[in-house]
mmCIF file of C-alpha atoms in Angstrom:
data_model
loop_
_atom_site.group_PDB
_atom_site.id
_atom_site.type_symbol
_atom_site.label_atom_id
_atom_site.label_comp_id
_atom_site.label_asym_id
_atom_site.label_seq_id
_atom_site.Cartn_x
_atom_site.Cartn_y
_atom_site.Cartn_z
ATOM 1 C CA MET A 1 6.139 -6.088 -9.314
ATOM 2 C CA ASN A 2 8.551 -8.527 -7.627
ATOM 3 C CA THR A 3 11.444 -9.934 -9.577
ATOM 4 C CA ALA A 4 12.811 -12.992 -7.805
ATOM 5 C CA ASP A 5 11.811 -16.570 -8.543
ATOM 6 C CA THR A 6 11.356 -18.165 -5.124
ATOM 7 C CA ARG A 7 12.350 -21.543 -6.580
ATOM 8 C CA SER A 8 15.731 -20.355 -7.911
ATOM 9 C CA GLY A 9 17.401 -19.733 -4.568
ATOM 10 C CA ALA A 10 18.229 -16.142 -5.564
ATOM 11 C CA PRO A 11 17.674 -13.442 -2.930
ATOM 12 C CA TYR A 12 14.134 -12.099 -2.962
ATOM 13 C CA THR A 13 13.761 -8.585 -4.354
ATOM 14 C CA ILE A 14 10.934 -6.148 -5.102
ATOM 15 C CA GLY A 15 11.339 -4.469 -8.448
ATOM 16 C CA ARG A 16 9.863 -1.134 -7.420
ATOM 17 C CA GLU A 17 11.944 -0.762 -4.253
ATOM 18 C CA ILE A 18 14.852 1.709 -4.238
ATOM 19 C CA THR A 19 17.684 0.163 -2.237
ATOM 20 C CA ASP A 20 20.344 2.859 -2.810
ATOM 21 C CA VAL A 21 18.899 5.612 -0.624
ATOM 22 C CA THR A 22 20.259 8.712 1.067
ATOM 23 C CA ALA A 23 21.305 8.813 4.708
ATOM 24 C CA GLU A 24 18.171 10.840 5.503
ATOM 25 C CA VAL A 25 15.882 8.214 3.999
ATOM 26 C CA ASP A 26 17.781 5.453 5.771
ATOM 27 C CA ALA A 27 17.490 7.276 9.106
ATOM 28 C CA ALA A 28 13.693 7.517 8.766
ATOM 29 C CA GLY A 29 13.484 3.776 9.303
ATOM 30 C CA PRO A 30 10.582 1.477 8.423
ATOM 31 C CA PRO A 31 6.970 2.541 7.941
ATOM 32 C CA VAL A 32 5.134 3.292 11.151
ATOM 33 C CA VAL A 33 2.185 0.982 11.858
ATOM 34 C CA PRO A 34 -0.356 3.028 13.822
ATOM 35 C CA ASP A 35 -2.525 1.813 16.639
ATOM 36 C CA THR A 36 -6.089 1.525 15.386
ATOM 37 C CA THR A 37 -9.320 1.795 17.298
ATOM 38 C CA GLY A 38 -12.971 1.391 16.450
ATOM 39 C CA ARG A 39 -14.287 -1.043 13.877
ATOM 40 C CA PHE A 40 -11.016 -1.511 11.973
ATOM 41 C CA THR A 41 -7.876 -3.214 13.256
ATOM 42 C CA LEU A 42 -4.510 -4.074 11.731
ATOM 43 C CA ARG A 43 -2.082 -6.905 12.360
ATOM 44 C CA PRO A 44 1.141 -7.943 10.608
ATOM 45 C CA VAL A 45 1.024 -10.759 8.089
ATOM 46 C CA ASP A 46 2.448 -13.959 9.604
ATOM 47 C CA PRO A 47 4.617 -15.576 6.900
ATOM 48 C CA ASP A 48 4.962 -18.782 8.909
ATOM 49 C CA GLY A 49 1.294 -19.217 9.759
ATOM 50 C CA ASP A 50 -1.899 -19.505 7.735
ATOM 51 C CA ASP A 51 -1.679 -16.054 6.133
ATOM 52 C CA PRO A 52 0.042 -17.110 2.870
ATOM 53 C CA ALA A 53 -2.847 -19.512 2.172
ATOM 54 C CA LEU A 54 -5.364 -16.799 3.077
ATOM 55 C CA LEU A 55 -3.710 -14.376 0.665
ATOM 56 C CA VAL A 56 -3.705 -16.992 -2.106
ATOM 57 C CA SER A 57 -7.465 -17.382 -1.698
ATOM 58 C CA TRP A 58 -8.094 -13.630 -1.622
ATOM 59 C CA PHE A 59 -5.958 -12.725 -4.616
ATOM 60 C CA ALA A 60 -7.602 -15.420 -6.729
ATOM 61 C CA ARG A 61 -10.899 -13.514 -6.488
ATOM 62 C CA PRO A 62 -11.791 -11.949 -9.856
ATOM 63 C CA HIS A 63 -11.778 -8.314 -8.744
ATOM 64 C CA LEU A 64 -8.277 -8.666 -7.260
ATOM 65 C CA VAL A 65 -6.977 -10.697 -10.206
ATOM 66 C CA GLU A 66 -7.949 -7.733 -12.376
ATOM 67 C CA THR A 67 -6.536 -4.967 -10.188
ATOM 68 C CA TRP A 68 -3.502 -6.574 -8.530
ATOM 69 C CA GLU A 69 -2.408 -9.428 -10.831
ATOM 70 C CA GLN A 70 -0.830 -11.285 -7.909
ATOM 71 C CA GLU A 71 -2.103 -14.846 -8.221
ATOM 72 C CA TRP A 72 0.907 -16.087 -6.313
ATOM 73 C CA THR A 73 1.748 -19.380 -4.656
ATOM 74 C CA PRO A 74 1.860 -19.654 -0.854
ATOM 75 C CA GLU A 75 5.648 -19.857 -1.129
ATOM 76 C CA ARG A 76 5.866 -16.529 -2.904
ATOM 77 C CA TRP A 77 3.525 -14.837 -0.422
ATOM 78 C CA ARG A 78 5.635 -16.270 2.386
ATOM 79 C CA ALA A 79 8.860 -14.970 0.842
ATOM 80 C CA ASP A 80 7.379 -11.572 0.029
ATOM 81 C CA SER A 81 5.944 -10.996 3.500
ATOM 82 C CA ALA A 82 9.117 -12.155 5.234
ATOM 83 C CA TYR A 83 11.197 -9.847 3.054
ATOM 84 C CA ARG A 84 9.020 -6.827 3.820
ATOM 85 C CA LEU A 85 8.968 -7.497 7.558
ATOM 86 C CA ALA A 86 12.766 -7.780 7.660
ATOM 87 C CA GLY A 87 13.436 -4.465 5.896
ATOM 88 C CA ASP A 88 12.589 -0.775 6.071
ATOM 89 C CA TYR A 89 10.644 -0.435 2.813
ATOM 90 C CA SER A 90 7.203 -1.874 3.559
ATOM 91 C CA ARG A 91 4.967 -3.524 6.146
ATOM 92 C CA PRO A 92 2.375 -6.149 5.040
ATOM 93 C CA LEU A 93 -0.798 -6.140 7.138
ATOM 94 C CA ILE A 94 -4.165 -7.841 7.434
ATOM 95 C CA VAL A 95 -7.107 -5.504 8.080
ATOM 96 C CA SER A 96 -10.208 -6.610 9.972
ATOM 97 C CA LEU A 97 -13.624 -4.996 10.196
ATOM 98 C CA ASP A 98 -15.646 -5.812 13.315
ATOM 99 C CA GLY A 99 -13.351 -8.775 13.936
ATOM 100 C CA THR A 100 -13.641 -10.245 10.422
ATOM 101 C CA GLU A 101 -10.570 -10.209 8.192
ATOM 102 C CA ILE A 102 -11.505 -8.343 5.020
ATOM 103 C CA GLY A 103 -8.346 -7.202 3.271
ATOM 104 C CA TYR A 104 -4.630 -6.756 2.819
ATOM 105 C CA ILE A 105 -2.606 -3.556 3.218
ATOM 106 C CA GLU A 106 0.963 -2.563 2.537
ATOM 107 C CA LEU A 107 2.282 0.520 4.308
ATOM 108 C CA TYR A 108 5.456 1.712 2.599
ATOM 109 C CA ARG A 109 7.965 4.543 2.400
ATOM 110 C CA PRO A 110 7.518 6.423 -0.907
ATOM 111 C CA ALA A 111 11.100 7.710 -0.639
ATOM 112 C CA ARG A 112 12.181 4.055 -1.041
ATOM 113 C CA ASP A 113 9.758 3.393 -3.913
ATOM 114 C CA GLU A 114 9.661 4.060 -7.649
ATOM 115 C CA ILE A 115 7.106 6.842 -7.122
ATOM 116 C CA ALA A 116 9.857 8.918 -5.485
ATOM 117 C CA ALA A 117 10.687 9.963 -9.052
ATOM 118 C CA LEU A 118 7.227 11.522 -9.452
ATOM 119 C CA TYR A 119 7.196 14.065 -6.633
ATOM 120 C CA PRO A 120 9.580 15.454 -3.956
ATOM 121 C CA ALA A 121 9.174 12.589 -1.499
ATOM 122 C CA ASP A 122 10.099 13.342 2.093
ATOM 123 C CA PRO A 123 11.838 10.507 4.009
ATOM 124 C CA HIS A 124 8.907 10.313 6.456
ATOM 125 C CA ASP A 125 6.107 10.269 3.873
ATOM 126 C CA MET A 126 3.897 7.189 3.996
ATOM 127 C CA GLY A 127 2.204 5.272 1.187
ATOM 128 C CA LEU A 128 -0.677 2.784 1.119
ATOM 129 C CA HIS A 129 -1.589 -0.173 -1.066
ATOM 130 C CA ILE A 130 -4.981 -1.617 -0.177
ATOM 131 C CA ALA A 131 -6.673 -4.756 -1.493
ATOM 132 C CA THR A 132 -10.268 -5.153 -0.296
ATOM 133 C CA ALA A 133 -10.911 -8.893 -0.372
ATOM 134 C CA GLU A 134 -14.618 -8.704 0.483
ATOM 135 C CA PRO A 135 -16.516 -7.700 -2.696
ATOM 136 C CA GLY A 136 -19.550 -6.587 -0.666
ATOM 137 C CA LEU A 137 -17.542 -3.657 0.713
ATOM 138 C CA ILE A 138 -16.560 -2.280 -2.687
ATOM 139 C CA GLY A 139 -18.316 0.851 -3.880
ATOM 140 C CA ARG A 140 -20.044 1.576 -0.565
ATOM 141 C CA GLY A 141 -17.655 4.250 0.688
ATOM 142 C CA VAL A 142 -16.674 2.177 3.709
ATOM 143 C CA MET A 143 -13.052 1.641 2.721
ATOM 144 C CA SER A 144 -12.456 5.134 1.327
ATOM 145 C CA ALA A 145 -13.761 6.609 4.573
ATOM 146 C CA TRP A 146 -11.461 4.346 6.557
ATOM 147 C CA MET A 147 -8.452 5.264 4.406
ATOM 148 C CA ALA A 148 -8.897 8.869 5.543
ATOM 149 C CA GLU A 149 -9.080 7.655 9.151
ATOM 150 C CA LEU A 150 -5.953 5.568 8.597
ATOM 151 C CA ALA A 151 -4.123 8.587 7.190
ATOM 152 C CA ASP A 152 -5.034 10.563 10.313
ATOM 153 C CA ALA A 153 -3.727 7.695 12.447
ATOM 154 C CA LEU A 154 -0.446 7.742 10.502
ATOM 155 C CA PHE A 155 -0.073 11.481 11.070
ATOM 156 C CA ARG A 156 -0.602 10.944 14.795
ATOM 157 C CA ALA A 157 1.835 8.014 14.924
ATOM 158 C CA ASP A 158 4.660 9.907 13.190
ATOM 159 C CA THR A 159 4.685 13.659 13.763
ATOM 160 C CA ARG A 160 7.346 14.004 11.045
ATOM 161 C CA CYS A 161 5.076 12.500 8.370
ATOM 162 C CA ARG A 162 4.008 15.361 6.088
ATOM 163 C CA ARG A 163 1.844 13.455 3.615
ATOM 164 C CA VAL A 164 0.233 10.116 2.829
ATOM 165 C CA VAL A 165 0.242 8.856 -0.747
ATOM 166 C CA LEU A 166 -2.053 6.518 -2.687
ATOM 167 C CA GLU A 167 -1.490 5.415 -6.285
ATOM 168 C CA PRO A 168 -4.450 3.509 -7.723
ATOM 169 C CA ASP A 169 -4.471 2.262 -11.288
ATOM 170 C CA ALA A 170 -5.354 5.224 -13.503
ATOM 171 C CA ARG A 171 -8.370 3.291 -14.815
ATOM 172 C CA ASN A 172 -9.856 2.924 -11.344
ATOM 173 C CA GLU A 173 -12.234 5.866 -11.672
ATOM 174 C CA ARG A 174 -14.399 4.781 -8.746
ATOM 175 C CA MET A 175 -11.460 4.799 -6.349
ATOM 176 C CA ARG A 176 -10.193 8.096 -7.694
ATOM 177 C CA ARG A 177 -13.558 9.791 -7.225
ATOM 178 C CA ALA A 178 -13.852 8.424 -3.709
ATOM 179 C CA LEU A 179 -10.396 9.691 -2.765
ATOM 180 C CA THR A 180 -11.061 13.154 -4.145
ATOM 181 C CA LYS A 181 -14.339 13.286 -2.269
ATOM 182 C CA ARG A 182 -12.477 12.468 0.959
ATOM 183 C CA GLY A 183 -9.960 15.289 0.540
ATOM 184 C CA TRP A 184 -7.082 13.628 -1.326
ATOM 185 C CA THR A 185 -5.473 15.751 -4.051
ATOM 186 C CA ASP A 186 -5.167 14.141 -7.485
ATOM 187 C CA LEU A 187 -1.703 15.056 -8.809
ATOM 188 C CA GLY A 188 -2.288 13.446 -12.213
ATOM 189 C CA GLU A 189 -1.499 10.277 -14.127
ATOM 190 C CA PHE A 190 1.952 8.800 -14.619
ATOM 191 C CA ASP A 191 3.440 5.873 -16.533
ATOM 192 C CA VAL A 192 5.693 4.262 -13.942
ATOM 193 C CA ARG A 193 6.353 1.250 -16.153
ATOM 194 C CA PRO A 194 5.322 0.282 -19.698
ATOM 195 C CA ASP A 195 2.459 -1.791 -18.268
ATOM 196 C CA ARG A 196 1.617 0.422 -15.290
ATOM 197 C CA ARG A 197 -0.161 3.797 -15.416
ATOM 198 C CA ILE A 198 -1.106 5.200 -12.014
ATOM 199 C CA ALA A 199 -2.978 8.178 -10.601
ATOM 200 C CA LEU A 200 -1.031 9.823 -7.787
ATOM 201 C CA HIS A 201 -3.180 11.018 -4.867
ATOM 202 C CA VAL A 202 -1.812 12.833 -1.820
ATOM 203 C CA LEU A 203 -3.290 13.806 1.525
ATOM 204 C CA GLY A 204 -1.179 16.437 3.255
ATOM 205 C CA ARG A 205 -0.931 17.077 6.973
ATOM 206 C CA THR A 206 -1.638 20.687 5.981
ATOM 207 C CA ALA A 207 -2.525 22.271 2.651
ATOM 208 C CA ALA A 208 1.069 23.467 2.364
ATOM 209 C CA ASP A 209 2.289 19.847 2.488
ATOM 210 C CA VAL A 210 0.558 18.928 -0.787
ATOM 211 C CA PRO A 211 3.342 19.082 -3.394
ATOM 212 C CA LYS A 212 3.141 21.076 -6.606
ATOM 213 C CA ILE A 213 4.339 19.038 -9.566
#
């Protein structure tokens, strides 16, 4: 996903990010991080603290090795998080459940991402990447229910956001069924790269905000 070698001294880049964007996309600014209440909370990743080591330990777990393929060094996690926090493309976050840290989230602007080629992305659309680090939460419906709550929080935080987008691996049938059950529309499967086939799911603010593609 990311193209720079942190040891080479070259500027860090993210391969899927679109950097040549329109004035409208630029004016939308960075992803909005909503205030969260209840059992789940969000906080930004701290590149200079203990979070890179935490992420190394999480992404070495077998289920995340299989689905994310990001067995990175602490240095790469540090560079990646710092890059995201400094720009307008993405925000890296740690999610906690009842005070226990259980996963990693990226909120991003689809209009600045490779998936902008798949549907008519609005500058204020929001996208989610979620890695549940705690295996005991997988398959129980806890995270899929919270993703719907998070989408509602995003709509409240940015009244110009028309839709929230998720793009699980096309082979992740369990996630896809859970999303559909929670009201997300499955727009189909797409080959975004030779080694990456995704299923595009959208939750619109209204039914009219779900794109036809």
